[in-house]
PDB file of C-alpha atoms in Angstrom:
ATOM      1  CA  ALA A   1      18.751 -44.943 -84.707  1.00  0.00           C
ATOM      2  CA  GLN A   2      16.773 -43.434 -87.489  1.00  0.00           C
ATOM      3  CA  SER A   3      16.668 -45.088 -90.879  1.00  0.00           C
ATOM      4  CA  VAL A   4      14.755 -45.085 -94.109  1.00  0.00           C
ATOM      5  CA  THR A   5      14.038 -48.179 -96.189  1.00  0.00           C
ATOM      6  CA  GLN A   6      12.932 -48.238 -99.784  1.00  0.00           C
ATOM      7  CA  PRO A   7      12.354 -51.917-100.483  1.00  0.00           C
ATOM      8  CA  ASP A   8      11.986 -51.596-104.257  1.00  0.00           C
ATOM      9  CA  ILE A   9      15.262 -50.973-106.050  1.00  0.00           C
ATOM     10  CA  HIS A  10      13.673 -50.737-109.479  1.00  0.00           C
ATOM     11  CA  ILE A  11      10.087 -50.492-110.724  1.00  0.00           C
ATOM     12  CA  THR A  12       8.748 -50.574-114.273  1.00  0.00           C
ATOM     13  CA  VAL A  13       5.289 -49.269-115.112  1.00  0.00           C
ATOM     14  CA  SER A  14       3.410 -48.549-118.300  1.00  0.00           C
ATOM     15  CA  GLU A  15       2.597 -44.990-119.184  1.00  0.00           C
ATOM     16  CA  GLY A  16      -0.828 -44.126-117.865  1.00  0.00           C
ATOM     17  CA  ALA A  17      -0.739 -46.770-115.155  1.00  0.00           C
ATOM     18  CA  SER A  18      -0.828 -45.945-111.472  1.00  0.00           C
ATOM     19  CA  LEU A  19       2.306 -45.881-109.360  1.00  0.00           C
ATOM     20  CA  GLU A  20       3.141 -46.537-105.734  1.00  0.00           C
ATOM     21  CA  LEU A  21       6.658 -46.316-104.351  1.00  0.00           C
ATOM     22  CA  ARG A  22       7.197 -47.661-100.865  1.00  0.00           C
ATOM     23  CA  CYS A  23       9.047 -46.014 -98.018  1.00  0.00           C
ATOM     24  CA  ASN A  24       9.358 -47.238 -94.440  1.00  0.00           C
ATOM     25  CA  TYR A  25      11.098 -45.352 -91.676  1.00  0.00           C
ATOM     26  CA  SER A  26      12.428 -46.013 -88.236  1.00  0.00           C
ATOM     27  CA  TYR A  27      12.329 -43.059 -85.875  1.00  0.00           C
ATOM     28  CA  GLY A  28      11.601 -42.553 -82.195  1.00  0.00           C
ATOM     29  CA  ALA A  29       9.177 -39.687 -82.581  1.00  0.00           C
ATOM     30  CA  THR A  30       6.968 -38.263 -85.293  1.00  0.00           C
ATOM     31  CA  PRO A  31       9.308 -37.842 -88.207  1.00  0.00           C
ATOM     32  CA  TYR A  32       9.552 -35.214 -90.839  1.00  0.00           C
ATOM     33  CA  LEU A  33       9.349 -37.093 -94.137  1.00  0.00           C
ATOM     34  CA  PHE A  34      10.229 -36.098 -97.664  1.00  0.00           C
ATOM     35  CA  TRP A  35      10.212 -37.429-101.191  1.00  0.00           C
ATOM     36  CA  TYR A  36      12.798 -36.195-103.682  1.00  0.00           C
ATOM     37  CA  VAL A  37      13.104 -36.947-107.392  1.00  0.00           C
ATOM     38  CA  GLN A  38      16.351 -37.084-109.321  1.00  0.00           C
ATOM     39  CA  SER A  39      16.163 -36.947-113.092  1.00  0.00           C
ATOM     40  CA  PRO A  40      19.141 -38.320-115.042  1.00  0.00           C
ATOM     41  CA  GLY A  41      22.166 -36.070-114.665  1.00  0.00           C
ATOM     42  CA  GLN A  42      20.310 -33.696-112.387  1.00  0.00           C
ATOM     43  CA  GLY A  43      20.261 -32.813-108.726  1.00  0.00           C
ATOM     44  CA  LEU A  44      17.446 -33.654-106.340  1.00  0.00           C
ATOM     45  CA  GLN A  45      14.131 -31.852-106.451  1.00  0.00           C
ATOM     46  CA  LEU A  46      11.651 -31.856-103.596  1.00  0.00           C
ATOM     47  CA  LEU A  47       8.338 -33.500-104.534  1.00  0.00           C
ATOM     48  CA  LEU A  48       6.536 -33.212-101.217  1.00  0.00           C
ATOM     49  CA  LYS A  49       7.001 -33.222 -97.473  1.00  0.00           C
ATOM     50  CA  TYR A  50       5.116 -34.160 -94.319  1.00  0.00           C
ATOM     51  CA  PHE A  51       5.456 -32.461 -90.964  1.00  0.00           C
ATOM     52  CA  SER A  52       2.153 -32.913 -89.177  1.00  0.00           C
ATOM     53  CA  GLY A  53      -1.593 -32.653 -89.660  1.00  0.00           C
ATOM     54  CA  ASP A  54      -3.302 -34.166 -92.657  1.00  0.00           C
ATOM     55  CA  THR A  55      -1.692 -37.496 -93.379  1.00  0.00           C
ATOM     56  CA  LEU A  56      -2.306 -37.235 -97.134  1.00  0.00           C
ATOM     57  CA  VAL A  57       0.148 -34.786 -98.642  1.00  0.00           C
ATOM     58  CA  GLN A  58      -0.042 -33.327-102.111  1.00  0.00           C
ATOM     59  CA  GLY A  59       3.075 -32.467-104.035  1.00  0.00           C
ATOM     60  CA  ILE A  60       4.246 -31.235-107.378  1.00  0.00           C
ATOM     61  CA  LYS A  61       3.820 -33.035-110.706  1.00  0.00           C
ATOM     62  CA  GLY A  62       0.636 -34.764-109.543  1.00  0.00           C
ATOM     63  CA  PHE A  63       2.296 -36.821-106.793  1.00  0.00           C
ATOM     64  CA  GLU A  64       0.875 -37.484-103.362  1.00  0.00           C
ATOM     65  CA  ALA A  65       2.029 -39.426-100.330  1.00  0.00           C
ATOM     66  CA  GLU A  66       0.264 -40.825 -97.298  1.00  0.00           C
ATOM     67  CA  PHE A  67       1.780 -40.978 -93.830  1.00  0.00           C
ATOM     68  CA  LYS A  68       0.695 -44.072 -91.920  1.00  0.00           C
ATOM     69  CA  ARG A  69       2.049 -44.029 -88.395  1.00  0.00           C
ATOM     70  CA  SER A  70       0.822 -47.550 -87.608  1.00  0.00           C
ATOM     71  CA  GLN A  71       2.821 -48.940 -90.536  1.00  0.00           C
ATOM     72  CA  SER A  72       5.763 -46.513 -90.279  1.00  0.00           C
ATOM     73  CA  SER A  73       5.270 -45.809 -93.936  1.00  0.00           C
ATOM     74  CA  PHE A  74       5.210 -42.829 -96.265  1.00  0.00           C
ATOM     75  CA  ASN A  75       4.390 -44.245 -99.688  1.00  0.00           C
ATOM     76  CA  LEU A  76       4.447 -42.099-102.802  1.00  0.00           C
ATOM     77  CA  ARG A  77       1.623 -42.412-105.325  1.00  0.00           C
ATOM     78  CA  LYS A  78       0.591 -41.086-108.679  1.00  0.00           C
ATOM     79  CA  PRO A  79      -2.669 -42.101-110.395  1.00  0.00           C
ATOM     80  CA  SER A  80      -1.357 -41.903-113.967  1.00  0.00           C
ATOM     81  CA  VAL A  81       2.334 -42.012-114.784  1.00  0.00           C
ATOM     82  CA  HIS A  82       3.850 -39.991-117.620  1.00  0.00           C
ATOM     83  CA  TRP A  83       7.001 -40.910-119.526  1.00  0.00           C
ATOM     84  CA  SER A  84       8.708 -37.866-118.012  1.00  0.00           C
ATOM     85  CA  ASP A  85       8.321 -39.382-114.539  1.00  0.00           C
ATOM     86  CA  ALA A  86      11.136 -41.830-115.264  1.00  0.00           C
ATOM     87  CA  ALA A  87      13.731 -40.975-112.628  1.00  0.00           C
ATOM     88  CA  GLU A  88      15.221 -41.992-109.309  1.00  0.00           C
ATOM     89  CA  TYR A  89      13.056 -41.359-106.268  1.00  0.00           C
ATOM     90  CA  PHE A  90      14.392 -40.900-102.762  1.00  0.00           C
ATOM     91  CA  CYS A  91      12.552 -40.927 -99.475  1.00  0.00           C
ATOM     92  CA  ALA A  92      14.194 -39.002 -96.639  1.00  0.00           C
ATOM     93  CA  VAL A  93      13.662 -38.358 -92.930  1.00  0.00           C
ATOM     94  CA  GLY A  94      14.746 -35.373 -90.849  1.00  0.00           C
ATOM     95  CA  PRO A  95      15.614 -33.316 -88.900  1.00  0.00           C
ATOM     96  CA  LEU A  96      17.482 -35.068 -86.212  1.00  0.00           C
ATOM     97  CA  ASN A  97      20.114 -32.920 -84.549  1.00  0.00           C
ATOM     98  CA  THR A  98      22.189 -29.833 -85.007  1.00  0.00           C
ATOM     99  CA  GLY A  99      22.341 -28.978 -88.672  1.00  0.00           C
ATOM    100  CA  ASN A 100      19.068 -30.746 -89.278  1.00  0.00           C
ATOM    101  CA  GLN A 101      20.488 -32.996 -91.935  1.00  0.00           C
ATOM    102  CA  PHE A 102      18.406 -35.473 -93.844  1.00  0.00           C
ATOM    103  CA  TYR A 103      18.824 -39.245 -93.923  1.00  0.00           C
ATOM    104  CA  PHE A 104      17.998 -40.783 -97.265  1.00  0.00           C
ATOM    105  CA  GLY A 105      16.754 -44.149 -98.396  1.00  0.00           C
ATOM    106  CA  THR A 106      18.647 -46.035-101.072  1.00  0.00           C
ATOM    107  CA  GLY A 107      16.311 -44.895-103.810  1.00  0.00           C
ATOM    108  CA  THR A 108      13.885 -46.478-106.281  1.00  0.00           C
ATOM    109  CA  SER A 109      14.570 -46.267-109.982  1.00  0.00           C
ATOM    110  CA  LEU A 110      11.433 -45.855-112.066  1.00  0.00           C
ATOM    111  CA  THR A 111      11.220 -46.910-115.710  1.00  0.00           C
ATOM    112  CA  VAL A 112       8.159 -45.938-117.736  1.00  0.00           C
ATOM    113  CA  ILE A 113       7.375 -47.962-120.833  1.00  0.00           C
ATOM    114  CA  PRO A 114       5.124 -46.741-123.651  1.00  0.00           C
TER     115      PRO A 114
ATOM    116  CA  ASN B   1      18.944 -17.112-109.828  1.00  0.00           C
ATOM    117  CA  ALA B   2      21.587 -19.857-109.988  1.00  0.00           C
ATOM    118  CA  GLY B   3      20.651 -21.624-106.722  1.00  0.00           C
ATOM    119  CA  VAL B   4      23.325 -24.181-105.826  1.00  0.00           C
ATOM    120  CA  THR B   5      26.247 -24.513-108.229  1.00  0.00           C
ATOM    121  CA  GLN B   6      28.879 -27.227-108.073  1.00  0.00           C
ATOM    122  CA  THR B   7      32.275 -27.060-109.726  1.00  0.00           C
ATOM    123  CA  PRO B   8      33.520 -29.117-111.518  1.00  0.00           C
ATOM    124  CA  LYS B   9      30.819 -31.362-112.957  1.00  0.00           C
ATOM    125  CA  PHE B  10      33.192 -34.170-113.890  1.00  0.00           C
ATOM    126  CA  ARG B  11      36.695 -35.110-112.821  1.00  0.00           C
ATOM    127  CA  VAL B  12      39.057 -38.034-113.124  1.00  0.00           C
ATOM    128  CA  LEU B  13      41.819 -38.341-110.538  1.00  0.00           C
ATOM    129  CA  LYS B  14      44.708 -40.713-110.089  1.00  0.00           C
ATOM    130  CA  THR B  15      45.063 -42.459-106.760  1.00  0.00           C
ATOM    131  CA  GLY B  16      46.888 -40.206-104.327  1.00  0.00           C
ATOM    132  CA  GLN B  17      46.042 -36.947-106.062  1.00  0.00           C
ATOM    133  CA  SER B  18      44.235 -34.190-104.266  1.00  0.00           C
ATOM    134  CA  MET B  19      41.393 -31.971-105.339  1.00  0.00           C
ATOM    135  CA  THR B  20      38.754 -29.584-104.057  1.00  0.00           C
ATOM    136  CA  LEU B  21      35.101 -29.518-104.983  1.00  0.00           C
ATOM    137  CA  LEU B  22      33.405 -26.160-104.774  1.00  0.00           C
ATOM    138  CA  CYS B  23      29.806 -25.549-103.826  1.00  0.00           C
ATOM    139  CA  ALA B  24      28.389 -22.057-104.156  1.00  0.00           C
ATOM    140  CA  GLN B  25      24.894 -20.908-103.238  1.00  0.00           C
ATOM    141  CA  ASP B  26      23.345 -17.521-103.860  1.00  0.00           C
ATOM    142  CA  MET B  27      20.319 -17.866-101.576  1.00  0.00           C
ATOM    143  CA  ASN B  28      22.018 -16.625 -98.385  1.00  0.00           C
ATOM    144  CA  HIS B  29      21.447 -20.014 -96.750  1.00  0.00           C
ATOM    145  CA  GLU B  30      23.022 -20.755 -93.408  1.00  0.00           C
ATOM    146  CA  TYR B  31      23.174 -24.543 -93.683  1.00  0.00           C
ATOM    147  CA  MET B  32      25.199 -26.388 -96.290  1.00  0.00           C
ATOM    148  CA  TYR B  33      25.830 -30.097 -96.808  1.00  0.00           C
ATOM    149  CA  TRP B  34      28.008 -32.464 -98.797  1.00  0.00           C
ATOM    150  CA  TYR B  35      26.629 -35.889 -99.725  1.00  0.00           C
ATOM    151  CA  ARG B  36      27.982 -38.748-101.769  1.00  0.00           C
ATOM    152  CA  GLN B  37      25.733 -40.966-103.840  1.00  0.00           C
ATOM    153  CA  ASP B  38      26.672 -44.546-104.565  1.00  0.00           C
ATOM    154  CA  PRO B  39      24.626 -47.289-106.260  1.00  0.00           C
ATOM    155  CA  GLY B  40      22.440 -49.100-103.762  1.00  0.00           C
ATOM    156  CA  MET B  41      23.524 -46.770-100.952  1.00  0.00           C
ATOM    157  CA  GLY B  42      21.431 -43.685-101.573  1.00  0.00           C
ATOM    158  CA  LEU B  43      22.851 -40.380-100.384  1.00  0.00           C
ATOM    159  CA  ARG B  44      25.144 -40.383 -97.399  1.00  0.00           C
ATOM    160  CA  LEU B  45      26.161 -37.266 -95.527  1.00  0.00           C
ATOM    161  CA  ILE B  46      29.888 -36.521 -95.528  1.00  0.00           C
ATOM    162  CA  HIS B  47      30.131 -33.167 -93.737  1.00  0.00           C
ATOM    163  CA  TYR B  48      27.880 -30.245 -93.081  1.00  0.00           C
ATOM    164  CA  SER B  49      28.016 -26.660 -91.884  1.00  0.00           C
ATOM    165  CA  VAL B  50      25.506 -24.605 -89.930  1.00  0.00           C
ATOM    166  CA  GLY B  51      27.217 -21.304 -90.585  1.00  0.00           C
ATOM    167  CA  GLU B  52      30.297 -19.497 -91.781  1.00  0.00           C
ATOM    168  CA  GLY B  53      33.389 -20.812 -90.058  1.00  0.00           C
ATOM    169  CA  THR B  54      31.697 -23.939 -88.706  1.00  0.00           C
ATOM    170  CA  THR B  55      31.796 -27.516 -89.948  1.00  0.00           C
ATOM    171  CA  ALA B  56      30.777 -30.893 -88.576  1.00  0.00           C
ATOM    172  CA  LYS B  57      31.152 -34.540 -89.510  1.00  0.00           C
ATOM    173  CA  GLY B  58      28.370 -36.490 -91.038  1.00  0.00           C
ATOM    174  CA  GLU B  59      27.912 -40.189 -91.596  1.00  0.00           C
ATOM    175  CA  VAL B  60      30.979 -40.880 -93.792  1.00  0.00           C
ATOM    176  CA  PRO B  61      33.614 -38.175 -93.143  1.00  0.00           C
ATOM    177  CA  ASP B  62      36.817 -40.209 -93.416  1.00  0.00           C
ATOM    178  CA  GLY B  63      39.138 -39.145 -96.224  1.00  0.00           C
ATOM    179  CA  TYR B  64      37.456 -35.768 -96.656  1.00  0.00           C
ATOM    180  CA  ASN B  65      37.937 -32.290 -95.267  1.00  0.00           C
ATOM    181  CA  VAL B  66      35.716 -29.237 -95.608  1.00  0.00           C
ATOM    182  CA  SER B  67      35.879 -25.512 -95.114  1.00  0.00           C
ATOM    183  CA  ARG B  68      33.286 -22.752 -94.924  1.00  0.00           C
ATOM    184  CA  LEU B  69      35.278 -19.545 -95.010  1.00  0.00           C
ATOM    185  CA  LYS B  70      32.476 -17.637 -96.710  1.00  0.00           C
ATOM    186  CA  LYS B  71      28.784 -18.094 -96.116  1.00  0.00           C
ATOM    187  CA  GLN B  72      28.041 -18.754 -99.762  1.00  0.00           C
ATOM    188  CA  ASN B  73      30.790 -21.347-100.341  1.00  0.00           C
ATOM    189  CA  PHE B  74      31.338 -24.828 -98.969  1.00  0.00           C
ATOM    190  CA  LEU B  75      34.473 -26.638-100.120  1.00  0.00           C
ATOM    191  CA  LEU B  76      35.023 -30.379-100.027  1.00  0.00           C
ATOM    192  CA  GLY B  77      38.631 -31.557-100.170  1.00  0.00           C
ATOM    193  CA  LEU B  78      40.187 -34.897-100.912  1.00  0.00           C
ATOM    194  CA  GLU B  79      43.809 -34.837 -99.747  1.00  0.00           C
ATOM    195  CA  SER B  80      44.805 -38.231-101.150  1.00  0.00           C
ATOM    196  CA  ALA B  81      42.159 -39.687-103.431  1.00  0.00           C
ATOM    197  CA  ALA B  82      41.350 -43.394-103.295  1.00  0.00           C
ATOM    198  CA  PRO B  83      39.293 -45.540-105.697  1.00  0.00           C
ATOM    199  CA  SER B  84      36.709 -45.948-102.906  1.00  0.00           C
ATOM    200  CA  GLN B  85      35.982 -42.252-103.281  1.00  0.00           C
ATOM    201  CA  THR B  86      34.699 -42.744-106.807  1.00  0.00           C
ATOM    202  CA  SER B  87      31.177 -41.421-106.493  1.00  0.00           C
ATOM    203  CA  VAL B  88      28.746 -38.677-107.372  1.00  0.00           C
ATOM    204  CA  TYR B  89      28.961 -35.801-104.914  1.00  0.00           C
ATOM    205  CA  PHE B  90      26.035 -33.525-104.156  1.00  0.00           C
ATOM    206  CA  CYS B  91      25.986 -30.271-102.319  1.00  0.00           C
ATOM    207  CA  ALA B  92      22.836 -28.883-100.706  1.00  0.00           C
ATOM    208  CA  SER B  93      21.861 -25.797 -98.799  1.00  0.00           C
ATOM    209  CA  ARG B  94      18.901 -24.473 -96.846  1.00  0.00           C
ATOM    210  CA  ARG B  95      17.859 -21.701 -94.477  1.00  0.00           C
ATOM    211  CA  ALA B  96      18.460 -22.123 -90.798  1.00  0.00           C
ATOM    212  CA  GLY B  97      15.669 -23.165 -88.499  1.00  0.00           C
ATOM    213  CA  SER B  98      13.569 -26.227 -88.010  1.00  0.00           C
ATOM    214  CA  LEU B  99      12.030 -27.892 -91.008  1.00  0.00           C
ATOM    215  CA  THR B 100       8.588 -26.798 -89.919  1.00  0.00           C
ATOM    216  CA  MET B 101       9.489 -23.329 -91.089  1.00  0.00           C
ATOM    217  CA  ASN B 102       9.383 -24.459 -94.685  1.00  0.00           C
ATOM    218  CA  THR B 103      13.123 -24.601 -95.080  1.00  0.00           C
ATOM    219  CA  GLU B 104      13.436 -26.761 -98.128  1.00  0.00           C
ATOM    220  CA  ALA B 105      16.879 -28.084 -99.052  1.00  0.00           C
ATOM    221  CA  PHE B 106      18.153 -27.179-102.513  1.00  0.00           C
ATOM    222  CA  PHE B 107      20.593 -29.446-104.285  1.00  0.00           C
ATOM    223  CA  GLY B 108      23.290 -28.852-106.851  1.00  0.00           C
ATOM    224  CA  GLN B 109      23.517 -30.933-110.004  1.00  0.00           C
ATOM    225  CA  GLY B 110      26.330 -33.096-108.717  1.00  0.00           C
ATOM    226  CA  THR B 111      29.990 -33.778-109.425  1.00  0.00           C
ATOM    227  CA  ARG B 112      30.915 -37.122-110.903  1.00  0.00           C
ATOM    228  CA  LEU B 113      34.343 -38.104-109.594  1.00  0.00           C
ATOM    229  CA  THR B 114      36.317 -41.113-110.771  1.00  0.00           C
ATOM    230  CA  VAL B 115      39.513 -42.165-109.019  1.00  0.00           C
ATOM    231  CA  VAL B 116      41.679 -44.564-111.012  1.00  0.00           C
TER     232      VAL B 116
END
């Protein structure tokens, strides 16, 4: 069965520091992988996605993620965090069957301190 | 362009009461989804629909019913609310087709439901 694991429930970083959020997946074939961000009181916004090809994917707001098949990982990175990046981040995998629904990880909450 | 709109945004129910959550999208999307979000659990799929008049069960369908009578609307019903259904509910929609066709999912802002 497919699954997504985000091992870090909560991360705190200083503004201007680099960031890496971890995501591991379990899937029988090459997965389609996504990172979403949820700001407080808001819905989910797509940051970036990976389907195939270049394993380093660029997204919005200066984020990038690298697909590593050997490690079953799709970690999200940002070289310099801004206070506005404080949010909940979700990794997701899909599609899997009719309806092509996504399966989400449990999320990582990011706090940015001045 | 409103995107995906959920109604209501907040609601408090007593155990045993019923209610319907409405999701409306104006992007002519074929696929629509209902998720619930609970602390430490991420988003879990309740039901989904691949077109008008069709619905299917997701990961956690028990206690919920859905209907897709119009393409733009996807309703989530709770016939007899229970405290375990206290959660934040998200609706999403996207175009039909495989995800390689750049069919991003768009989410509503959520409905916070408390059952007391």
